[in-house]
Each structure stands twice: as C-alpha cells, then as structure tokens.
XYZ file of C-alpha atoms in Angstrom:
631
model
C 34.565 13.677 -42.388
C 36.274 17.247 -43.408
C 39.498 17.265 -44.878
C 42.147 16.460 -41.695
C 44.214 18.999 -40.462
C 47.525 18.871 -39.165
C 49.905 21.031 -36.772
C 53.257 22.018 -39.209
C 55.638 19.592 -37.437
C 58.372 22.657 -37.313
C 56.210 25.007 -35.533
C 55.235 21.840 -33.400
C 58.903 21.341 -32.635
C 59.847 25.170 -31.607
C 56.244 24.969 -29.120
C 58.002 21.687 -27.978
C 61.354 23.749 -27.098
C 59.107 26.317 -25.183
C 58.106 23.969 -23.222
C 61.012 23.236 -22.101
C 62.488 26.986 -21.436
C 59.073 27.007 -19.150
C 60.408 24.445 -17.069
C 63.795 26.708 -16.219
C 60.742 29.321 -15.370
C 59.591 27.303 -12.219
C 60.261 28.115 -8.767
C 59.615 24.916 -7.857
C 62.805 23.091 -9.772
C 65.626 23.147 -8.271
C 67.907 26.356 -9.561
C 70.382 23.953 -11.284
C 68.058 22.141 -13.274
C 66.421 25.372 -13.997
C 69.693 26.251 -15.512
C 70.115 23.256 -17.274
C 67.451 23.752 -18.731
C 68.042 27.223 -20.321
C 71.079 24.794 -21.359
C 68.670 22.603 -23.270
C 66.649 24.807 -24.830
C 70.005 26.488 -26.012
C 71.145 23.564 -27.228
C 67.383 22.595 -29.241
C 67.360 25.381 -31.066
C 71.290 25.275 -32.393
C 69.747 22.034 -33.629
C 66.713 23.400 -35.128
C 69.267 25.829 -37.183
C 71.256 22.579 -38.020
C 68.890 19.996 -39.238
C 65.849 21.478 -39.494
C 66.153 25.209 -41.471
C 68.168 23.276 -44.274
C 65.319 20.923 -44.982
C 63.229 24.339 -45.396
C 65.335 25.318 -47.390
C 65.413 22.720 -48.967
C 61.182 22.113 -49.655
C 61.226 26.004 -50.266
C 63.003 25.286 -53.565
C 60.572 22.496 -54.554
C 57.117 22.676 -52.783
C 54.825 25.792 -52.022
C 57.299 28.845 -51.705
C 54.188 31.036 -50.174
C 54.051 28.370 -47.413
C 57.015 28.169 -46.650
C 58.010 31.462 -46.294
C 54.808 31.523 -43.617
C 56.137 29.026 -41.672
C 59.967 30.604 -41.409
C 58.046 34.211 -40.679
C 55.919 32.179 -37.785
C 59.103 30.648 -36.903
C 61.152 33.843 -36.064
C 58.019 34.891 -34.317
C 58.195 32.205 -32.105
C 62.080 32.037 -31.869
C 62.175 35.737 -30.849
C 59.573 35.364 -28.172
C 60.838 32.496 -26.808
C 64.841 33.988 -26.729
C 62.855 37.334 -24.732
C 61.132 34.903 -21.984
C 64.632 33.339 -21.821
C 66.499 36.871 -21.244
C 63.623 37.213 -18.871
C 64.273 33.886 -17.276
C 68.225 34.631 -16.703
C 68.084 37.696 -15.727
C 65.195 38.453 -13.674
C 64.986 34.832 -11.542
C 68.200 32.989 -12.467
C 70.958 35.593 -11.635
C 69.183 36.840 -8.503
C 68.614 33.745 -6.792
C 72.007 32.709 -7.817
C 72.570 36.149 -5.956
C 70.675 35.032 -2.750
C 73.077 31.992 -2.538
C 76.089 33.595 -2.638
C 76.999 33.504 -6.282
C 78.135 36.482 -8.381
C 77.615 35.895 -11.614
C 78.093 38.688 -14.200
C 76.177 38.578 -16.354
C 76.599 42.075 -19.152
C 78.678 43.465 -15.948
C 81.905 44.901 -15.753
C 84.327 43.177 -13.896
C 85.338 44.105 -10.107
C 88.481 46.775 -9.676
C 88.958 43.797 -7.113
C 89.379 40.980 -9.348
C 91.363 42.726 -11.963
C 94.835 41.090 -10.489
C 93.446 37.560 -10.310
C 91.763 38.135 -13.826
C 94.681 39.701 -15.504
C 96.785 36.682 -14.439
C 94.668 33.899 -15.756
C 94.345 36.049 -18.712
C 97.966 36.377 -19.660
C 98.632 32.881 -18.103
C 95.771 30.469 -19.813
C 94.261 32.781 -22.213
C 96.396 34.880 -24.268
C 98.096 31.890 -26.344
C 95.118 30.999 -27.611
C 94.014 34.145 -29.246
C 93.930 34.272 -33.223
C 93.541 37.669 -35.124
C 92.249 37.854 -37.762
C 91.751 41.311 -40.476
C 88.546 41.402 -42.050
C 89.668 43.238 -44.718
C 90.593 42.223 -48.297
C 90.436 38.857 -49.672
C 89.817 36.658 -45.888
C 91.026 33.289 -46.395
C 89.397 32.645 -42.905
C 86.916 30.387 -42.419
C 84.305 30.625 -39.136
C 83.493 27.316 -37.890
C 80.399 25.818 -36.999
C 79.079 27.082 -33.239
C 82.132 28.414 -32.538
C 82.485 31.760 -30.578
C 84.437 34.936 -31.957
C 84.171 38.405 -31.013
C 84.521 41.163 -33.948
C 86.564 44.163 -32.469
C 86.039 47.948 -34.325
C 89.317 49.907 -34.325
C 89.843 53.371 -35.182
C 93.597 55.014 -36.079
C 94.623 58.250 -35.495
C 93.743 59.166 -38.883
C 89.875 58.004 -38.224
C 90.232 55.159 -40.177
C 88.044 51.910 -38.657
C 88.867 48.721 -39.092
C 87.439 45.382 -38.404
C 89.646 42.222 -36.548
C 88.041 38.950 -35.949
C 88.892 37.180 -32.433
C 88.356 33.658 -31.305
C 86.933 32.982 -28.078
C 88.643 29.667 -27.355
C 85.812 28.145 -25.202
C 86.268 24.740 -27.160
C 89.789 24.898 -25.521
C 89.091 26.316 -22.191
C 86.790 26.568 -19.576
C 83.338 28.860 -20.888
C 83.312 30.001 -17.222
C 85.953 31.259 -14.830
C 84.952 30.958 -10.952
C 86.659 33.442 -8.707
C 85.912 32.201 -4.812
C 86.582 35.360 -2.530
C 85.614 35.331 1.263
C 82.116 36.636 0.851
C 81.089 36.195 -2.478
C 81.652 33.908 -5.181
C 81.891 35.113 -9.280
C 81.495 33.813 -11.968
C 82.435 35.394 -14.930
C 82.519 34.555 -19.176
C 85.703 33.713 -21.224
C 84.524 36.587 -23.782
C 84.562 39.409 -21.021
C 87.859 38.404 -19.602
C 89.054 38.773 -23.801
C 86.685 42.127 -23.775
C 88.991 43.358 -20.478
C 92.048 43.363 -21.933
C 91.392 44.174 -25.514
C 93.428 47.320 -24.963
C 96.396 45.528 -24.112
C 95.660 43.418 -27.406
C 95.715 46.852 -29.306
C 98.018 49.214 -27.978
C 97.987 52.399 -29.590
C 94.654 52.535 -31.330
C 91.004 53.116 -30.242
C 88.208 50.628 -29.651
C 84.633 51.373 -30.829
C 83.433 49.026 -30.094
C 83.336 44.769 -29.732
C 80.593 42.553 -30.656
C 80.498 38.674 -30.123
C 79.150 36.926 -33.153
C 78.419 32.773 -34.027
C 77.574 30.922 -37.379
C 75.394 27.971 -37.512
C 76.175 25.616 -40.274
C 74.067 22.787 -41.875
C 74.515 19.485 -40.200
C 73.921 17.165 -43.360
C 75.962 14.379 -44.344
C 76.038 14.281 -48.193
C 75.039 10.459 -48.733
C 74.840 8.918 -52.094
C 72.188 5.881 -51.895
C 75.156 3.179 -50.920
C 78.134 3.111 -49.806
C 78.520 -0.625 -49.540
C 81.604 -1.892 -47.433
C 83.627 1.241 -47.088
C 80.540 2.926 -45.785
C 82.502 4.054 -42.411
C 85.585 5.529 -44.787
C 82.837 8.043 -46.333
C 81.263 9.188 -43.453
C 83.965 9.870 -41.758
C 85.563 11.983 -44.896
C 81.726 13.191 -44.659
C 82.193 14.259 -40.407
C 85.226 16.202 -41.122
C 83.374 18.166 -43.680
C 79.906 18.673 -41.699
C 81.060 21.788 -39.642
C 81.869 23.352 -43.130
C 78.493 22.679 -44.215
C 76.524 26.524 -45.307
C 75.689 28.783 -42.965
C 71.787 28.389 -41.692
C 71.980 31.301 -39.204
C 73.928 34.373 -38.233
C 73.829 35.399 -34.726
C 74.910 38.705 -33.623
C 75.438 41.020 -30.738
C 73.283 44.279 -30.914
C 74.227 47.404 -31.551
C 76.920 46.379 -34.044
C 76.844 49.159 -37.080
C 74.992 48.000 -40.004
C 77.192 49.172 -42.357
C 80.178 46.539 -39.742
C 77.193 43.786 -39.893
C 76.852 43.900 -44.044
C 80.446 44.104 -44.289
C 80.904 40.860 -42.244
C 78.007 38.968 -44.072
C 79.658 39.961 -47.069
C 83.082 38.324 -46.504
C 81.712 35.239 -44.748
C 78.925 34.799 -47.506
C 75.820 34.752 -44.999
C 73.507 36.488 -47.249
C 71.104 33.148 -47.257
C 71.542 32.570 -43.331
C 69.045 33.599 -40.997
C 70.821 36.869 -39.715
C 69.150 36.617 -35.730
C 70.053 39.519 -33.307
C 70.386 38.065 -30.295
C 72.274 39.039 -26.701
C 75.682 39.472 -25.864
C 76.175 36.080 -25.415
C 75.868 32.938 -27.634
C 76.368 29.628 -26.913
C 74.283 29.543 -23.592
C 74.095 25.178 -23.796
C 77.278 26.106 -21.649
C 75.427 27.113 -19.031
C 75.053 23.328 -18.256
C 78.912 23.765 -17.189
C 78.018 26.905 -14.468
C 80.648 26.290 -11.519
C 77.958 26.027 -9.413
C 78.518 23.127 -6.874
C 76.059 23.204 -4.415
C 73.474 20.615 -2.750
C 71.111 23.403 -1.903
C 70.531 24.208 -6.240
C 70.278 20.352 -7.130
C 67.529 17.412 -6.762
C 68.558 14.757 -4.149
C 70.464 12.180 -5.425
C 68.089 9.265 -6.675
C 69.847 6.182 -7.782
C 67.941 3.661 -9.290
C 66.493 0.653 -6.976
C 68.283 -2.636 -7.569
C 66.613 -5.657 -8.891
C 67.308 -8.589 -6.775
C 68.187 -12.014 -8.716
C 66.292 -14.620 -7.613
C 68.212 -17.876 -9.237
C 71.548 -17.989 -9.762
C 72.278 -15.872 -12.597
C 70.146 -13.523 -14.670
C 69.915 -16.215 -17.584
C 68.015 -18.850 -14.742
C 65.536 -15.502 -13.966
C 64.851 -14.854 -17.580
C 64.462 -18.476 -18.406
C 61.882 -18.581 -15.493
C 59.859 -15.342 -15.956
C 59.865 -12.278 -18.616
C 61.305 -9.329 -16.437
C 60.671 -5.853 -17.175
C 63.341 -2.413 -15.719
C 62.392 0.865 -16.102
C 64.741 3.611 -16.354
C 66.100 5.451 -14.628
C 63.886 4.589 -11.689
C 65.392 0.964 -11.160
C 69.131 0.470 -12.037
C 70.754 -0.401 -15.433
C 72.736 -3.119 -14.046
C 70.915 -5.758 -15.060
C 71.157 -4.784 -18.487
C 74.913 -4.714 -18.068
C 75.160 -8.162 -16.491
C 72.522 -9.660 -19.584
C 75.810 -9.057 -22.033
C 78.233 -9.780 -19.176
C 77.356 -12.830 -18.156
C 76.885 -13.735 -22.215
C 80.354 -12.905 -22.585
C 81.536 -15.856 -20.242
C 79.040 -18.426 -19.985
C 80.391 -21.305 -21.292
C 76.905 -22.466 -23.013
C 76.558 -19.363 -25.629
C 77.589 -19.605 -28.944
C 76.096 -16.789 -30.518
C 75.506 -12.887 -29.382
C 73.622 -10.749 -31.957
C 72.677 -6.780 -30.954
C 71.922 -3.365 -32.821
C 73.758 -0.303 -32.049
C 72.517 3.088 -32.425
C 74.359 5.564 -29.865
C 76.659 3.952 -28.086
C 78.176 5.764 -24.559
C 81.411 6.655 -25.311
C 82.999 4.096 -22.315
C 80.527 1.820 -23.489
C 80.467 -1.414 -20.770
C 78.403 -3.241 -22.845
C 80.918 -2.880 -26.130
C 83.452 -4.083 -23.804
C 81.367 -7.198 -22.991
C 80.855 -7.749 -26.675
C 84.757 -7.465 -27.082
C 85.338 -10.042 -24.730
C 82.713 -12.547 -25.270
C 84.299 -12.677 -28.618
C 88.093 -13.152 -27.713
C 86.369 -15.680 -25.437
C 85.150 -18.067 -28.479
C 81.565 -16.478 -29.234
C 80.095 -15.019 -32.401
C 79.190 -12.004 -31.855
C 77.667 -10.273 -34.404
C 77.044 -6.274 -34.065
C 74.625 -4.242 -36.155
C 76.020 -0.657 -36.195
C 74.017 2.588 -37.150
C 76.978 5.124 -38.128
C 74.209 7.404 -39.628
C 73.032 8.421 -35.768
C 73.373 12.309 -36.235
C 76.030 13.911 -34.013
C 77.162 9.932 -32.630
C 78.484 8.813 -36.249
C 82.313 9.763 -34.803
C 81.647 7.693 -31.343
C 79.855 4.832 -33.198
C 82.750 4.814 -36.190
C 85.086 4.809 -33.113
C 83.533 1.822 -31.417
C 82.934 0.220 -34.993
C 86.640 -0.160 -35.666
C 87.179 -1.359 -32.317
C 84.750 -4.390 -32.375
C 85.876 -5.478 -35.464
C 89.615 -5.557 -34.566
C 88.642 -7.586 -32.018
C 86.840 -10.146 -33.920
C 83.388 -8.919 -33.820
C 81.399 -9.158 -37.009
C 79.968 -5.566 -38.041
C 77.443 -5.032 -40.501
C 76.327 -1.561 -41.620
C 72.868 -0.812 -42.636
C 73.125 1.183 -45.966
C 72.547 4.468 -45.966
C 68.448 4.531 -47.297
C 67.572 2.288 -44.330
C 68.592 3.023 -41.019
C 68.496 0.312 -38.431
C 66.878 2.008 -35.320
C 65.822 -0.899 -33.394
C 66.971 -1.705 -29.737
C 67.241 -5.212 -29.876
C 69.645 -8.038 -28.863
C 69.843 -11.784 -28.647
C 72.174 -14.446 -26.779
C 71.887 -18.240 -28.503
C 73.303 -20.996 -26.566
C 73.464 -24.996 -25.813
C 70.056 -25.243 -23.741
C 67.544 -27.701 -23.739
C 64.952 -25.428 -23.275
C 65.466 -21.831 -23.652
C 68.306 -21.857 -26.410
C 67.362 -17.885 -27.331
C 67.232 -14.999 -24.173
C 66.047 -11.652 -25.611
C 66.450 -8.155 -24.533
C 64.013 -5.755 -26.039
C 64.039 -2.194 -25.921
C 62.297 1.175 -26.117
C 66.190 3.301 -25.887
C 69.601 2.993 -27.067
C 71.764 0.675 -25.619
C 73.401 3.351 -23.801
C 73.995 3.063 -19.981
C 75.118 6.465 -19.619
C 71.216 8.074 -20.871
C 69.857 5.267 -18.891
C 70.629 7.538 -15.988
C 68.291 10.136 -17.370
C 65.684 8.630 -20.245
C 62.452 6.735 -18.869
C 62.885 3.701 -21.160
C 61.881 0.360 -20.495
C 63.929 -2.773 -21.120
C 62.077 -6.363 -21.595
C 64.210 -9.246 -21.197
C 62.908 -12.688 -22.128
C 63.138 -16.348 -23.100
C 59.616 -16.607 -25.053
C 59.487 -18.445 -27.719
C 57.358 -16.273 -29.535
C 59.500 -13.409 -29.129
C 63.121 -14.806 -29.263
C 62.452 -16.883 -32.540
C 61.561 -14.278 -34.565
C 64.228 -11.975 -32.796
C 66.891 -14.763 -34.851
C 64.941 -14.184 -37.991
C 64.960 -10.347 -37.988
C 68.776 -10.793 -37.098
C 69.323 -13.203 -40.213
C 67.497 -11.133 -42.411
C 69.189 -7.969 -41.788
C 72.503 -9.812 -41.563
C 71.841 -10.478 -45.364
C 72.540 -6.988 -46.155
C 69.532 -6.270 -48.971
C 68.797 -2.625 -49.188
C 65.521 -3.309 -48.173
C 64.247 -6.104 -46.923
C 61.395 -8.287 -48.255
C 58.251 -6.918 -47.415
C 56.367 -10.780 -46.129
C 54.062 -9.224 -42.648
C 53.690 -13.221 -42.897
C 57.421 -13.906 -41.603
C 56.297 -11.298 -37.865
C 53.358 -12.827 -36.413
C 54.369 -11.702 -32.337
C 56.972 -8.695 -33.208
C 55.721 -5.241 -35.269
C 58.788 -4.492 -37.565
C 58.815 -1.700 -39.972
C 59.225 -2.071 -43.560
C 57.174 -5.487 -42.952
C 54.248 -5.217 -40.902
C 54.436 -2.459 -38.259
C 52.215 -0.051 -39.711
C 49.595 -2.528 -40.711
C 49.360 -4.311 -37.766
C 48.866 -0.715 -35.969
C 46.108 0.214 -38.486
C 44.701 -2.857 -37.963
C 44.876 -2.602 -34.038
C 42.915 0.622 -34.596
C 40.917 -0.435 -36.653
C 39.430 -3.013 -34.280
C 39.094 -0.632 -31.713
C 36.500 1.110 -33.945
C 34.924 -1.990 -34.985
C 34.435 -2.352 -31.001
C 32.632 1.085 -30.112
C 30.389 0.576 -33.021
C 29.150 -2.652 -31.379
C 28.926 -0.848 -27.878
C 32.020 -2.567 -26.411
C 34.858 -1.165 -24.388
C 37.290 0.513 -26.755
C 40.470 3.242 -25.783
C 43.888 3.925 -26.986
C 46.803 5.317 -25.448
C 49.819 6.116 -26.653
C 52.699 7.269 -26.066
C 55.449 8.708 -28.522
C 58.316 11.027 -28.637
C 56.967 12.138 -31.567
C 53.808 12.086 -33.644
C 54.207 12.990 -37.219
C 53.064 10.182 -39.809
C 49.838 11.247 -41.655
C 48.084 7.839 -42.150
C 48.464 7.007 -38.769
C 47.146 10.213 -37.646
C 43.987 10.297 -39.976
C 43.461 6.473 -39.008
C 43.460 8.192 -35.012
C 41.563 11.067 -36.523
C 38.438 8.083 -37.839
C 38.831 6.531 -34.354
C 37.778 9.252 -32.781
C 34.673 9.945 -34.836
C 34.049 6.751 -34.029
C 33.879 7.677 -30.495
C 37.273 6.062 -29.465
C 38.486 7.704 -26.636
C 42.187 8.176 -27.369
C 44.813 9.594 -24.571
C 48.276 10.503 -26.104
C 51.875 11.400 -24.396
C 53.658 12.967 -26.904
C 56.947 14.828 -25.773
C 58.064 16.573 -29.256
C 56.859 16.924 -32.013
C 53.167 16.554 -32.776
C 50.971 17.376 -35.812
C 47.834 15.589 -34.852
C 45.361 18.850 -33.081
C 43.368 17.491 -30.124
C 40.126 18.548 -29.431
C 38.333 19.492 -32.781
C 34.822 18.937 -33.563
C 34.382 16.514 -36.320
C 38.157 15.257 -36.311
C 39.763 14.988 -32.864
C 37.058 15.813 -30.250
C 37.967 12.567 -28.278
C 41.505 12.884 -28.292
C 43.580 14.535 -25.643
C 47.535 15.123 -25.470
C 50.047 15.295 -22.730
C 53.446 16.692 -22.906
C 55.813 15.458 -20.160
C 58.848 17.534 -19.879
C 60.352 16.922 -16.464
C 63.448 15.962 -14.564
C 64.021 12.759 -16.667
C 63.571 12.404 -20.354
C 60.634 10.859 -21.497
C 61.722 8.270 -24.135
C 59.764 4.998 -23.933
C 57.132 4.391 -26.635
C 54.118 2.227 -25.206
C 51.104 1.589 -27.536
C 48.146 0.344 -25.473
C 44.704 -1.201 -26.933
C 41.929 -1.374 -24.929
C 40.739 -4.762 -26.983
C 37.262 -5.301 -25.184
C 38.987 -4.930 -21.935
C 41.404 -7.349 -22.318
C 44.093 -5.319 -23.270
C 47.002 -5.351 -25.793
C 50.281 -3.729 -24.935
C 53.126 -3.153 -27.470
C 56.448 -1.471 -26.458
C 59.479 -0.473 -28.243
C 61.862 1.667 -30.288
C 59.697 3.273 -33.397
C 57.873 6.651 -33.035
C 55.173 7.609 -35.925
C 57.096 9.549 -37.929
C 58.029 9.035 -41.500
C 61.305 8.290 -41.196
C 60.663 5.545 -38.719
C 57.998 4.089 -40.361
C 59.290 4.407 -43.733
C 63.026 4.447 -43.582
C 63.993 2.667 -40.908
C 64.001 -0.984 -39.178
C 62.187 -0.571 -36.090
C 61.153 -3.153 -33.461
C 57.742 -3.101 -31.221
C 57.413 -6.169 -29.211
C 54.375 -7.178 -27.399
C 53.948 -7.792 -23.408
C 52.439 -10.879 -22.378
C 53.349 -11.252 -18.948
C 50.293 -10.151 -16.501
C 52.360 -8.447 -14.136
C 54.554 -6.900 -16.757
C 51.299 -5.405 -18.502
C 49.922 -4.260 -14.775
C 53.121 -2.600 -14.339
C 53.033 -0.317 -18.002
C 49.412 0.510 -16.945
C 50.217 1.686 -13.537
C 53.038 3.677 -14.712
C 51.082 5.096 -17.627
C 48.076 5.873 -15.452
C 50.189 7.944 -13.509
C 51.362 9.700 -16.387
C-alpha cells in the first residue's frame, strides 16, 4: 500500500464551518434558523481564532515552518471566501426576505429622519452612560478585551490636526439589537449605528473623518502546569480571569480605515503577530442568534420530544426488567431526569457515582445529586473543570456539590475525564447496580438540540465494571493502570479502547478475505487519530465496505484508489446537532454495536478517559440500525 494520506484536520475544520454557512443558504430552512446559522458559523470561526491559530502558532515554532505557513495561506483563502458567501447570504436572501415579512432591518443603512426621536431617546436614556473614551495617543494604558466591540473614531481640529479616540460598544451590557415597531414596518437596527448617529453630539466642535468598528481575538489557553492536585479549581479559576487577556490571534477591522490609522492602532495594541482580517462593518455577527425577530412564520414547528411511558412502577422496576434506550432530542429527556431523581429518594440506594463534563447552568440533575446527598446517600461526582469555555459553570456547580456534602474529585490536568457515565448502588437482591450510559453531556438543556443517545441498564456485564472504572478513577493516579484485562464488556481509553477497535477491524478484514459478510459504519463528530485511520485505510484494501458520518473534522479522504476506494463519508449538518458516536461491525452478519462518548481523535484516545459501551439488547440494536440507515 502507498504511503496514507490525510486531510490537514484545520483545513478539515474551516470546510466543516462552510458547511454550515451553506445551510443559512437554503430556501428551504426556515429564515430563523437560516439566521442562526450565520450565528453559528460566526461563532465557529471566533473559535477557530481562539483555540485553533495558537496551536499553529504554536507547531510553526517547532515543526515544518514551510507547511505551516501553507496551511495559514490556504486558511485565509478559505476564511475569505467563506466571510464573501456569508455577505452574500445576509444581504442578498436574508435582509430581503426579512423585507417581505415586514421587517426592516438596516443593515450598512442610515437611520430613518422618522426614527431619529425614538432613537435619540434610547440613546441618551440607555446608551450614553455606558460609553468609555478612550485617546489613542501616547503611552495607552488601555487594554481591548477579548471579542469585545469598539469603534475607533478619526477627528480632525481646526488646525487639521487628526486624532484617534477609541469607543466601546457596550453590547455585553445591552441589547446588540434595538427593535423599533411602527404601524407598517418593523426595524431593526445595531447598537454601533445608534453610537455612529450621535457621534457629533459626543464631539462637539470638531470634525469626524471618519469611524471604523474594530474587534481583537485573544488566545483561549489556560496555562496548566502538569498538576494541580487539590487546589486544582483555585488555579483555574485565577487561570479564567486571565484567559480573555490571553495574545491577540486576530485583528478584525472595518474597511476603508487609513493605513497609516490601522498601523498606528496595531502599534499601540501590539497586534503585529495577529492575523490582521478586513472584514465588514460589523463584527460579532453570533448575535444575530438574538435578532428580535418573533415570528411563527420564520421558525420550525415546535417539536417536543415524545414521552416514554413507564411500564412498572418506577423507572428503577423498567430498567431492572429491560435495557431501555432514548434518543435525543426526538423522545424527551425526562427520563434521564427522573433516573437521578428517583436515586435521590429511594430509600434502597446507598451510593450515586456520575462524571460531569458541561453541566447546564440550572442543572436539575446537580440538584438531584444535592439532595440525594442531604438525604443520607454517597454521592460521589467526577468533575471536568478543564471543559473549554464551561470551566466557570462547572467550578460554579463544583463548589456547590461539595458544600452540600457531595464528594468531588478532579481529574488532573494531563487526563481529562470525558466520559458520560453514571451509576446508582443500592440494597437489591438482584439488580444492586442501574447504569446510565451515554454518548453527550449530562446536560438537559443540549438535550433539546444534540442527537445523543442515552442507555440505561441493570446488566451485569455493564454495571460491574461501571463500579470498577468509578473506583479506579476515584483513586486519583495520573494515569491509570493500563490492564485491557480489568474491561472485558466496556471500551475505555487509556486501557483497552483503541485495541479492542483495532481488533474489531481487524476481524472484519479477516472476514472478507474468507468471503464472509464484512462492513463498518461509523459514526463520529470527529475523525482525526492516524492509526485508526490507516487501520480503516487496510480495511478497505481489503475490500471492507466502510460508511462513515462524520460531522467535523475529518482527515481520513474517501474515495482513493489504493487507500480509501471503499469508503464513503456523510456530513450531517441539520436542524439538530449531530453528537452521538455509534461504531457498528458487521461481524458475519451478526452484528456488534458499540455506543458512547469518545471520538477518534488524539486527545480522546490518548488523553482522556472515555467510555464506549456495547448494546446487547435486540431491539435496542434494531433501533441504532434503523436510525443509522436513515442517516
């Protein structure tokens, strides 16, 4: 076989975002969700400046410097494109049907001579206190924060003279959007052109060039050292308040501001490494999300997931009968709700035992866990502060549970713990463990917009090494002991989760050789991790026939001769997330179905504790294959 060949998993990732800004492209989705989705894609790529341009950085200092200056070159490329089809997008299909509804909103308009009273008093009533000036001259002591909007105003004197002040646009205090309701039209118009408006109220006496609204992206990194042992929550949160003063990874600018304005301002905010990026007038278009746009006619019908019916008494009696299986969003998250609610006051449990990774900020489920502990249980709460952009909400949460008698344990800071996993142990005679396994977070505000599923059970298979995986990790080792012994049912990583896959592939090669049935499918959120890919890569030269669902990233190529030619990939991007990660082997027709929370990546395989769990129940495993058939 030729050398394999891999997609760069950053270019992946920006051809991933397009996807999604060709979703807000389509007639056929609702106008709202078209607009959230220019939202999304907004929001992706303020990540992508975030996380993903420091780690270039980053290899560009250490590994091929040629290469990776190819890959940021491709990736302004693509960035530019893709911020043209969205300009495109807006303005030549968003604003006008907005338009044909009824709604005005102006976008790089001036505002109506008719709304200049109603403006002018929300202005000087809501806005005007909140303005900061700031001279960007001399030695400037200010510091622009992270995402943040400001709006860099060119003043002339009598004498000629220019000079540059720096204003705030205090959308992280106020509404982005103001809506003005008239009796024929509607408008909508932006915080920043209210501010533009009345600029020469702001500066009586002189002249405005010109104004030009500007945002810094900073890195999102957490500076970790390899431990932080017990006062691991103290650090990061010292570490949170200093992420949004993390180095600038991109400058974003209005065009048409004066180079000699632009250099100046790089200058004094020292954004001579940041990607300088012209962009449009306006930044920060994730608010769009926030559009005061209320109206049935621009939205999907409301679709609220189907209630599972109980059959015994309580949920323990039906998981003690029968594995159950809920997908999300399409059936309700209820039942997960009532698994820790009912744990929290059944006189019979003793123990409850669950993983935390992003935790909804009214979390139900925390609440359960509070009480089943001031009700006599131990509950014992694994809690993953290192879940970038939740480690405030899960610190929050973290202090919270342990106040109220809750046992927290921290994983340290090499090893994140990324499984969805939890565990009830109580005085039975025969089910003493009930098990909830999942592919997403614990998190019952997503569950109203990830496709994830949920298995809850009482095998013995399952559940028993569930309390092993909870004792080991409760011993606190920086990395566990790697025994793929101590897992025969459940695939864990940093034990036996990669092998067991390899092996699982493997087998499906040995199969096709012999002229049996043999297929994969998979599904991921992201494909990344290169022996897992090669090992797909030998399957199909095999003659494997291998269907993938990847939704982000993805570095194995489909289709080429002598490497992939039986592999195809699907990208699902849609009105729910795709989240759940379902690993399917055809096993001479009698097939094997693993579910859970670990994508291939490097990071999850290699740097995290991830749980797949298998599916054993007949009409569980018709169910995945039905739903992934469809897919």
């Amino acid at each position: 076989m030729l050398k394999p060949t891999f997609f760069n998993r950053d270019l992946s990732w920006l051809v991933f975002n397009e996807r999604v800004l060709m979703e807000a492209e389509k007639a056929s989705v609702p106008l709202m969700e078209r607009i959230k989705f220019l939202s999304i894609y907004s929001s992706n790529l303020d990540e992508f400046y975030r996380v993903r341009m420091p780690a270039l950085l980053a290899l560009q200092k250490i590994g091929n410097e040629e290469e990776i200056s190819s890959i940021f070159k491709q990736s302004e490329v693509i960035i530019n494109n893709q911020l043209n089809l969205f300009g495109k997008i807006l303005i030549d299909k968003i604003l006008p049907a907005l338009k044909r509804g009824g709604y005005y909103f102006l976008y790089k308009k001036s505002i109506p001579v008719a709304l200049y009273e109603q403006v002018s008093h929300y202005f000087f009533t809501q806005v005007a206190g909140m303005l900061n000036f700031i001279p960007l001259s001399g030695k400037v002591k200010f510091f622009p924060e992270n995402n943040f909007l400001y709006m860099v105003v060119i003043l002339q004197d009598n004498n000629k003279k220019e000079r540059l002040v720096l204003i705030n646009i205090p959308s992280n205090e106020l509404k982005r959007f103001l809506f003005l309701p008239s009796d024929s039209k509607k408008y909508i118009l932006f915080l920043e052109d209210i501010i533009q408006h009345h600029l020469p109220q702001l500066f009586p006496g002189e002249e405005i060039i010109g104004s030009y609204n500007i945002k810094i992206t900073r890195d999102a990194d957490l500076s970790l050292s390899d431990d932080f042992g017990k006062d691991i929550a103290i650090k990061i949160e010292k570490q949170l308040a200093k992420r949004d003063q993390g180095f600038a990874t991109r400058f974003l600018y209005q065009p048409g501001i004066p180079m000699r304005h632009l250099q100046n301002i790089k200058e004094i905010f020292n954004l001579n490494k940041a990607s300088v990026v012209e962009g449009g007038k306006y930044h920060n278009l994730i608010d769009l999300s926030s559009l005061p746009v209320n109206d049935a006619r621009f939205d999907y019908p409301a679709w609220p997931g189907h209630q599972i019916k109980i059959i015994q008494k309580t949920l323990f009696e039906d998981i003690s009968a029968n594995d159950t299986m809920l997908h999300t969003p399409y059936q309700s998250y209820d039942r997960v709700l009532r698994f820790f609610n009912e744990a929290s006051i059944d006189p019979s449990v003793v123990e409850i035992s669950t993983t935390l990774y992003r935790v909804a900020s009214d979390s139900r489920i925390v609440h359960a866990l509070i009480n089943a502990a001031k009700n006599g249980k131990v509950v014992t709460v694994i809690v993953e502060l290192k879940a970038r952009f939740d480690e405030a909400n899960n610190i929050r949460w973290a202090k919270r549970m342990k106040a109220n008698g809750i046992k927290i344990l921290y994983s340290s800071n090499s090893l994140k713990v990324h499984a969805k996993i939890a565990l009830v142990k109580r005085k039975h005679p025969t089910h003493p463990y009930l098990g909830l396994l999942a592919t997403g977070n614990l998190n019952e505000r997503t569950a109203r917009f990830y496709t994830d599923h949920v298995l809850l059970t009482a095998n013995r298979k399952i559940v028993d090494e569930l309390q092993i995986l909870f004792d080991l990790l409760s011993k606190k080792k920086n990395t566990p002991e790697k025994a793929p012994e101590i897992f025969e049912h459940l695939l864990v990583a940093q034990f036996n989760l990669q092998e067991r896959f390899l092996v699982l592939i493997d087998k499906e090669i040995e199969n096709v050789k012999n002229g049996l049935p043999a297929y994969i499918i998979i599904k991921l959120n992201n494909l990344e991790e290169e022996v897992l890919i090669k090992k797909l890569y030998e399957a199909s030269n095999a003659g494997v026939k291998i269907q993938l669902l990847v939704r982000g990233i993805c570095r194995l190529i489909p289709g080429l001769r002598n490497q992939s030619a039986n592999i195809t990939i699907t990208r699902i991007i849609d009105r729910f997330l795709e989240h759940g990660r379902i690993f399917i082997f055809c096993n001479n027709n009698e097939e094997q179905i693993f579910m859970g929370s670990a994508d291939w990546m490097s990071r999850n395989i290699y740097r995290r504790i991830e749980v797949c769990f298998p599916v054993y129940d007949n009409l569980i495993k018709a169910q995945i294959m039905h739903i992934i058939q469809l897919q």
